[in-house]
Amino acid sequence: MSVPADVLVPFEGAPGRALMLGHVHPDADVLGTLLGLGLGLEARGWRVAYGGPHPVPGVLAFLPGADRYRVLTALEDRWDVAVLTDCPNPDRTEGLIDGARAAAGVVVNIDHHPDNRRYGHVNWVEPSAAATGEMVYRLVCRLGLPVTPAIATNLFTAIHTDTGSFRYSNVTPETFRIASELTAAGADPSAVASALYERRSPDSLRWLGEVLARVRVSEDGRLAWLSLPAGFVPEGFVEAEELVNYPRSIDSVRVACLLRARGSQVKVSLRAKGDVDVSRIAAQFGGGGHVNAAGCTLEGSLPDAERQVLGAVRATLDAR
Ligand code: AMP
Ligand code: MN
Ligand code: MN
């Protein structure tokens, strides 16, 4: 993977001020890349601020530097560069992109979603990358920034989570090359896996049992889904668990769906196996994502969203 020259330019002059701007409900790919690049720039004398519309979820508080990440409602300072990572659509900043455009000399957009809207002054979109973490690692190296254990841990975790612990179809030889170099630089795979998956409370296992009892499978076995009414289990628990992976793990299932009600909205996660393209289903409802992992948000009740989304999934499966 080579880094385009125009992506290097904003970081090559004298150290300046950078804003690392996250997307809604930040995950490890966005946080790990913003922190990884930002900490590298800081080591070269840059002043860096980190933030976005929502806070760091508890399960990712272990990422080195996560305590620096702020919830932002408005952008008042000036920056030389604003960097967005893993963010295909400027709407996913809840309006902060407008402030970033006004307050920063250059907006840099680094992402691996194929449906990226290219909203930056500089846009680097690499759909073959399993995670934005792979891209930012290459960028950090090209810029000659140090890969400290803290930076390596952030980038390794970004790749670890977006590949489902190196299990999904997006994994390539490049993924392992980069993971290997990050491990040599001080990322600890077992510590990362333990922080992500072995910090459950006793209550979490009880909630998991209650949630799994709600998994439904279609008669033909190709579709499985899980619908969670608002408040059925705590939000932090849902954020910490990739619950959609349980219906996806059934052998016959081609498409798995998690629907969870939140206020007047229903957040939908779609996962597919093989060549079923769920990003096109999510796009029908104003969402997006990758071929095998996508999402959307619907206004209205849970039964209504279920009817609409499962109907669209069935239509896609029937058309094959
Ligand atoms: P999730 O199911 O939330 O883990 O998201 C899976 C993928 O779909 C990620 O790559 C997200 O960027 C994308 N995605 C999720 N929700 C939305 C949405 N409302 N609009 C656009 N993309 C989304
Ligand atoms: Mn993300
Ligand atoms: Mn990602």
Coordinates of C-alpha atoms and ligand atoms in Angstrom, one line a residue:
M1 CA 0.0 0.0 0.0
S2 CA 1.6 3.3 -1.0
V3 CA 0.7 6.6 0.6
P4 CA -0.4 9.3 -2.0
A5 CA 1.9 12.3 -2.0
D6 CA -0.8 14.8 -1.3
V7 CA -1.6 13.1 2.0
L8 CA 2.0 13.7 3.2
V9 CA 2.1 17.4 2.3
P10 CA 0.0 18.8 5.2
F11 CA 2.3 17.1 7.7
E12 CA 5.6 17.8 6.2
G13 CA 6.2 21.5 7.0
A14 CA 7.0 23.0 10.4
P15 CA 5.0 21.4 13.3
G16 CA 1.6 23.1 13.6
R17 CA -1.7 22.4 15.3
A18 CA -3.8 19.4 14.4
L19 CA -7.4 18.4 15.2
M20 CA -8.1 14.7 15.1
L21 CA -11.9 14.5 14.6
G22 CA -13.9 11.3 15.3
H23 CA -17.1 9.9 13.9
V24 CA -20.3 9.2 15.8
H25 CA -20.2 6.4 18.4
P26 CA -16.4 6.0 18.0
D27 CA -15.0 2.5 17.5
A28 CA -11.4 1.2 17.8
D29 CA -10.6 1.9 14.1
V30 CA -11.4 5.6 14.4
L31 CA -10.0 6.1 17.9
G32 CA -6.9 4.0 17.3
T33 CA -6.0 5.8 14.1
L34 CA -6.7 9.3 15.4
L35 CA -4.6 8.6 18.6
G36 CA -1.9 6.7 16.6
L37 CA -1.3 9.5 14.2
G38 CA -1.8 12.3 16.7
L39 CA 0.6 10.9 19.2
G40 CA 3.2 10.5 16.4
L41 CA 2.7 14.1 15.4
E42 CA 3.1 15.2 19.0
A43 CA 6.4 13.5 19.2
R44 CA 7.5 15.7 16.4
G45 CA 6.4 18.9 18.1
W46 CA 2.8 19.2 16.9
R47 CA 0.0 20.4 19.2
V48 CA -2.9 18.0 18.8
A49 CA -6.5 17.9 20.0
Y50 CA -8.7 14.8 19.9
G51 CA -12.5 14.7 19.9
G52 CA -15.8 14.0 18.3
P53 CA -19.6 14.0 18.9
H54 CA -19.6 11.1 21.3
P55 CA -17.3 9.9 24.1
V56 CA -14.9 6.9 24.1
P57 CA -16.9 3.8 25.1
G58 CA -15.7 2.2 28.4
V59 CA -14.3 -0.9 26.6
L60 CA -11.9 1.3 24.6
A61 CA -10.7 3.4 27.6
F62 CA -7.5 1.3 27.6
L63 CA -6.3 2.8 24.3
P64 CA -3.2 4.8 25.2
G65 CA -4.2 8.5 25.1
A66 CA -7.9 7.8 25.1
D67 CA -8.2 10.1 28.1
R68 CA -7.3 13.0 25.8
Y69 CA -10.4 12.4 23.6
R70 CA -13.1 15.0 24.3
V71 CA -16.8 15.3 23.4
L72 CA -17.0 18.3 21.1
T73 CA -20.1 20.4 20.5
A74 CA -18.5 23.3 18.6
L75 CA -15.1 24.0 17.3
E76 CA -13.7 27.4 18.4
D77 CA -9.9 27.1 18.0
R78 CA -7.9 27.3 14.7
W79 CA -6.0 24.4 13.3
D80 CA -3.6 24.0 10.5
V81 CA -4.9 20.5 9.7
A82 CA -8.1 18.6 10.7
V83 CA -7.9 14.8 10.2
L84 CA -10.9 12.5 9.9
T85 CA -10.3 8.8 9.8
D86 CA -12.7 5.9 9.1
C87 CA -15.5 8.4 8.4
P88 CA -17.1 7.9 5.0
N89 CA -19.8 10.5 5.3
P90 CA -19.4 14.0 6.7
D91 CA -22.9 13.6 8.4
R92 CA -21.2 11.1 10.7
T93 CA -19.6 14.0 12.6
E94 CA -23.0 15.4 13.6
G95 CA -22.2 18.8 12.0
L96 CA -18.6 19.1 13.4
I97 CA -17.3 18.9 9.9
D98 CA -18.6 22.4 9.1
G99 CA -16.6 23.8 12.0
A100 CA -13.6 21.9 11.0
R101 CA -13.8 23.2 7.4
A102 CA -14.1 26.8 8.8
A103 CA -11.4 26.4 11.4
A104 CA -8.7 24.3 9.7
G105 CA -6.5 25.1 6.7
V106 CA -6.6 21.6 5.4
V107 CA -9.2 18.8 6.0
V108 CA -7.6 15.4 5.5
N109 CA -10.0 12.4 4.9
I110 CA -8.4 8.9 5.4
D111 CA -10.8 6.0 5.1
H112 CA -11.3 2.5 3.8
H113 CA -15.1 2.6 3.1
P114 CA -15.9 2.2 -0.6
D115 CA -18.8 4.7 -0.3
N116 CA -16.6 7.5 1.1
R117 CA -17.9 10.9 -0.1
R118 CA -14.5 12.5 -0.6
Y119 CA -15.5 15.6 1.5
G120 CA -11.9 16.6 2.4
H121 CA -9.4 18.9 0.8
V122 CA -7.2 15.8 0.7
N123 CA -8.9 12.4 0.3
W124 CA -7.2 9.0 0.7
V125 CA -9.7 6.2 0.3
E126 CA -8.4 2.6 0.2
P127 CA -11.3 0.0 0.1
S128 CA -8.8 -2.9 0.0
A129 CA -7.5 -2.0 3.5
A130 CA -9.1 -4.1 6.2
A131 CA -9.0 -1.2 8.6
T132 CA -8.1 2.5 8.5
G133 CA -5.4 1.3 10.9
E134 CA -3.4 -0.3 8.1
M135 CA -3.4 3.0 6.1
V136 CA -2.4 5.2 9.1
Y137 CA 0.4 2.8 9.9
R138 CA 1.8 3.3 6.4
L139 CA 1.3 7.0 6.8
V140 CA 3.1 7.2 10.2
C141 CA 6.0 5.2 8.7
R142 CA 6.2 7.4 5.5
L143 CA 6.2 10.6 7.7
G144 CA 9.1 9.1 9.7
L145 CA 7.1 9.4 12.9
P146 CA 8.1 7.1 15.8
V147 CA 6.1 3.9 16.3
T148 CA 6.1 3.9 20.1
P149 CA 4.4 1.0 22.0
A150 CA 1.5 3.4 22.7
I151 CA 1.1 4.2 19.0
A152 CA 1.5 0.5 18.0
T153 CA -1.1 -0.5 20.5
N154 CA -3.6 2.0 19.0
L155 CA -3.0 0.9 15.5
F156 CA -3.0 -2.8 16.3
T157 CA -6.3 -2.5 18.1
A158 CA -7.8 -0.7 15.2
I159 CA -6.9 -3.6 12.9
H160 CA -7.7 -6.2 15.4
T161 CA -11.3 -5.1 15.8
D162 CA -12.1 -4.2 12.2
T163 CA -11.0 -7.7 11.2
G164 CA -12.9 -9.5 14.0
S165 CA -9.6 -10.6 15.5
F166 CA -8.2 -11.4 12.1
R167 CA -11.1 -13.6 11.1
Y168 CA -13.0 -11.7 8.5
S169 CA -12.7 -11.8 4.7
N170 CA -11.0 -8.4 4.6
V171 CA -7.8 -9.9 6.0
T172 CA -4.9 -9.9 3.5
P173 CA -1.2 -10.7 3.7
E174 CA -0.7 -6.9 4.2
T175 CA -2.8 -7.1 7.3
F176 CA -0.5 -9.6 8.9
R177 CA 2.6 -7.8 7.7
I178 CA 1.5 -4.7 9.5
A179 CA 0.2 -6.5 12.5
S180 CA 3.6 -8.2 12.7
E181 CA 5.5 -4.9 12.6
L182 CA 3.2 -3.4 15.2
T183 CA 3.8 -6.3 17.5
A184 CA 7.5 -5.9 17.0
A185 CA 7.1 -2.2 17.9
G186 CA 5.5 -3.0 21.2
A187 CA 1.8 -3.8 20.7
D188 CA 0.9 -6.8 22.9
P189 CA -1.8 -9.0 21.1
S190 CA -2.7 -10.9 24.2
A191 CA -3.1 -7.7 26.3
V192 CA -5.3 -6.2 23.6
A193 CA -7.5 -9.3 23.2
S194 CA -7.8 -9.5 27.0
A195 CA -8.7 -5.8 27.3
L196 CA -11.3 -6.2 24.5
Y197 CA -12.9 -9.5 25.4
E198 CA -12.0 -10.6 29.0
R199 CA -13.2 -7.7 31.1
R200 CA -16.8 -8.8 31.4
S201 CA -18.7 -8.3 34.6
P202 CA -20.8 -11.3 36.0
D203 CA -23.9 -9.3 34.9
S204 CA -22.7 -9.2 31.3
L205 CA -22.9 -13.0 31.0
R206 CA -26.5 -12.9 32.3
W207 CA -27.4 -10.1 29.8
L208 CA -25.7 -12.1 27.0
G209 CA -27.9 -15.1 27.9
E210 CA -31.0 -13.0 27.8
V211 CA -30.0 -11.4 24.5
L212 CA -29.1 -14.7 22.8
A213 CA -32.5 -16.1 23.8
R214 CA -34.0 -13.5 21.4
V215 CA -32.1 -14.6 18.3
R216 CA -34.5 -15.5 15.5
V217 CA -33.7 -17.6 12.4
S218 CA -35.8 -17.5 9.2
E219 CA -37.4 -20.7 8.0
D220 CA -34.9 -21.2 5.2
G221 CA -32.0 -20.6 7.6
R222 CA -30.4 -17.9 5.5
L223 CA -31.4 -14.9 7.7
A224 CA -31.0 -14.5 11.5
W225 CA -31.7 -11.5 13.5
L226 CA -31.7 -10.0 17.0
S227 CA -34.1 -7.2 18.0
L228 CA -33.4 -5.3 21.3
P229 CA -36.0 -2.9 22.7
A230 CA -34.6 0.3 24.3
G231 CA -33.2 -0.4 27.7
F232 CA -33.4 -4.2 27.4
V233 CA -29.7 -4.3 28.3
P234 CA -27.3 -1.4 29.2
E235 CA -25.9 0.6 26.3
G236 CA -22.3 0.0 27.4
F237 CA -22.9 -3.7 27.2
V238 CA -24.1 -3.5 23.6
E239 CA -21.1 -1.3 22.7
A240 CA -18.7 -3.8 24.2
E241 CA -20.1 -6.8 22.5
E242 CA -20.3 -7.4 18.7
L243 CA -23.7 -9.0 19.3
V244 CA -24.5 -9.3 15.6
N245 CA -21.7 -11.9 15.4
Y246 CA -23.9 -14.4 17.3
P247 CA -26.7 -14.7 14.6
R248 CA -23.9 -14.5 12.0
S249 CA -22.1 -17.5 13.5
I250 CA -25.0 -19.9 12.5
D251 CA -23.8 -22.1 9.7
S252 CA -26.7 -21.6 7.3
V253 CA -26.9 -17.8 7.8
R254 CA -26.0 -15.6 4.9
V255 CA -27.1 -12.3 6.4
A256 CA -27.3 -11.4 10.1
C257 CA -29.0 -8.4 11.5
L258 CA -29.0 -6.6 14.9
L259 CA -31.7 -4.0 15.4
R260 CA -31.7 -1.9 18.6
A261 CA -34.1 0.7 19.6
R262 CA -32.7 4.0 21.0
G263 CA -35.1 6.8 21.7
S264 CA -37.2 7.4 18.6
Q265 CA -34.6 5.6 16.4
V266 CA -33.6 2.1 15.5
K267 CA -29.9 1.4 14.9
V268 CA -29.4 -1.5 12.5
S269 CA -26.2 -3.5 12.0
L270 CA -26.0 -5.9 9.0
R271 CA -23.4 -8.6 8.4
A272 CA -23.0 -10.9 5.5
K273 CA -21.0 -13.9 4.4
G274 CA -19.5 -14.3 1.0
D275 CA -20.8 -12.3 -1.9
V276 CA -24.0 -10.9 -0.3
D277 CA -23.6 -7.1 -0.4
V278 CA -25.3 -5.6 2.7
S279 CA -23.9 -2.1 2.1
R280 CA -26.5 -1.8 -0.7
I281 CA -29.3 -2.8 1.7
A282 CA -28.1 -0.3 4.3
A283 CA -27.9 2.4 1.5
Q284 CA -31.7 1.9 0.9
F285 CA -32.2 3.3 4.4
G286 CA -29.7 6.1 4.1
G287 CA -26.8 4.2 5.7
G288 CA -23.7 2.6 4.2
G289 CA -20.6 0.6 5.1
H290 CA -18.7 -2.3 3.6
V291 CA -19.9 -5.2 1.4
N292 CA -20.0 -7.6 4.4
A293 CA -20.5 -5.1 7.3
A294 CA -22.9 -2.2 7.1
G295 CA -25.4 -0.2 9.1
C296 CA -28.2 2.3 9.0
T297 CA -30.5 4.2 11.4
L298 CA -34.2 4.3 10.9
E299 CA -36.8 6.6 12.5
G300 CA -39.8 4.9 14.1
S301 CA -40.6 1.8 16.1
L302 CA -38.7 -1.4 16.4
P303 CA -41.4 -3.6 14.8
D304 CA -41.6 -1.2 11.9
A305 CA -37.8 -1.2 11.3
E306 CA -37.8 -5.0 11.6
R307 CA -40.5 -5.2 8.9
Q308 CA -38.7 -2.9 6.5
V309 CA -35.1 -4.1 7.0
L310 CA -35.8 -7.8 7.1
G311 CA -38.1 -7.3 4.0
A312 CA -35.2 -5.7 2.2
V313 CA -32.8 -8.4 3.2
R314 CA -35.2 -11.2 2.1
A315 CA -35.6 -9.4 -1.3
T316 CA -31.9 -9.4 -1.7
L317 CA -31.5 -13.0 -0.8
D318 CA -34.4 -14.0 -3.0
A319 CA -32.9 -12.2 -6.0
R320 CA -29.9 -14.4 -5.9
Ligands
AMP1 P1 -21.8 -1.2 12.8 O1 -22.8 -2.2 12.4 O2 -22.3 0.0 13.5 O3 -20.6 -1.9 13.4 O4 -21.2 -0.6 11.4 C1 -20.7 -1.5 10.4 C2 -20.3 -0.6 9.2 O5 -21.4 0.1 8.7 C3 -19.2 0.4 9.6 O6 -18.3 0.4 8.6 C4 -20.0 1.7 9.6 O7 -19.2 2.8 9.1 C5 -21.2 1.5 8.7 N1 -22.4 2.2 9.3 C6 -23.0 1.8 10.4 N2 -24.1 2.6 10.6 C7 -24.1 3.5 9.6 C8 -25.0 4.6 9.2 N3 -26.1 4.9 9.9 N4 -24.7 5.3 8.1 C9 -23.6 4.9 7.3 N5 -22.8 3.9 7.6 C10 -23.0 3.2 8.7
MN2 MN -15.6 3.1 12.5
MN3 MN -13.0 0.9 9.9

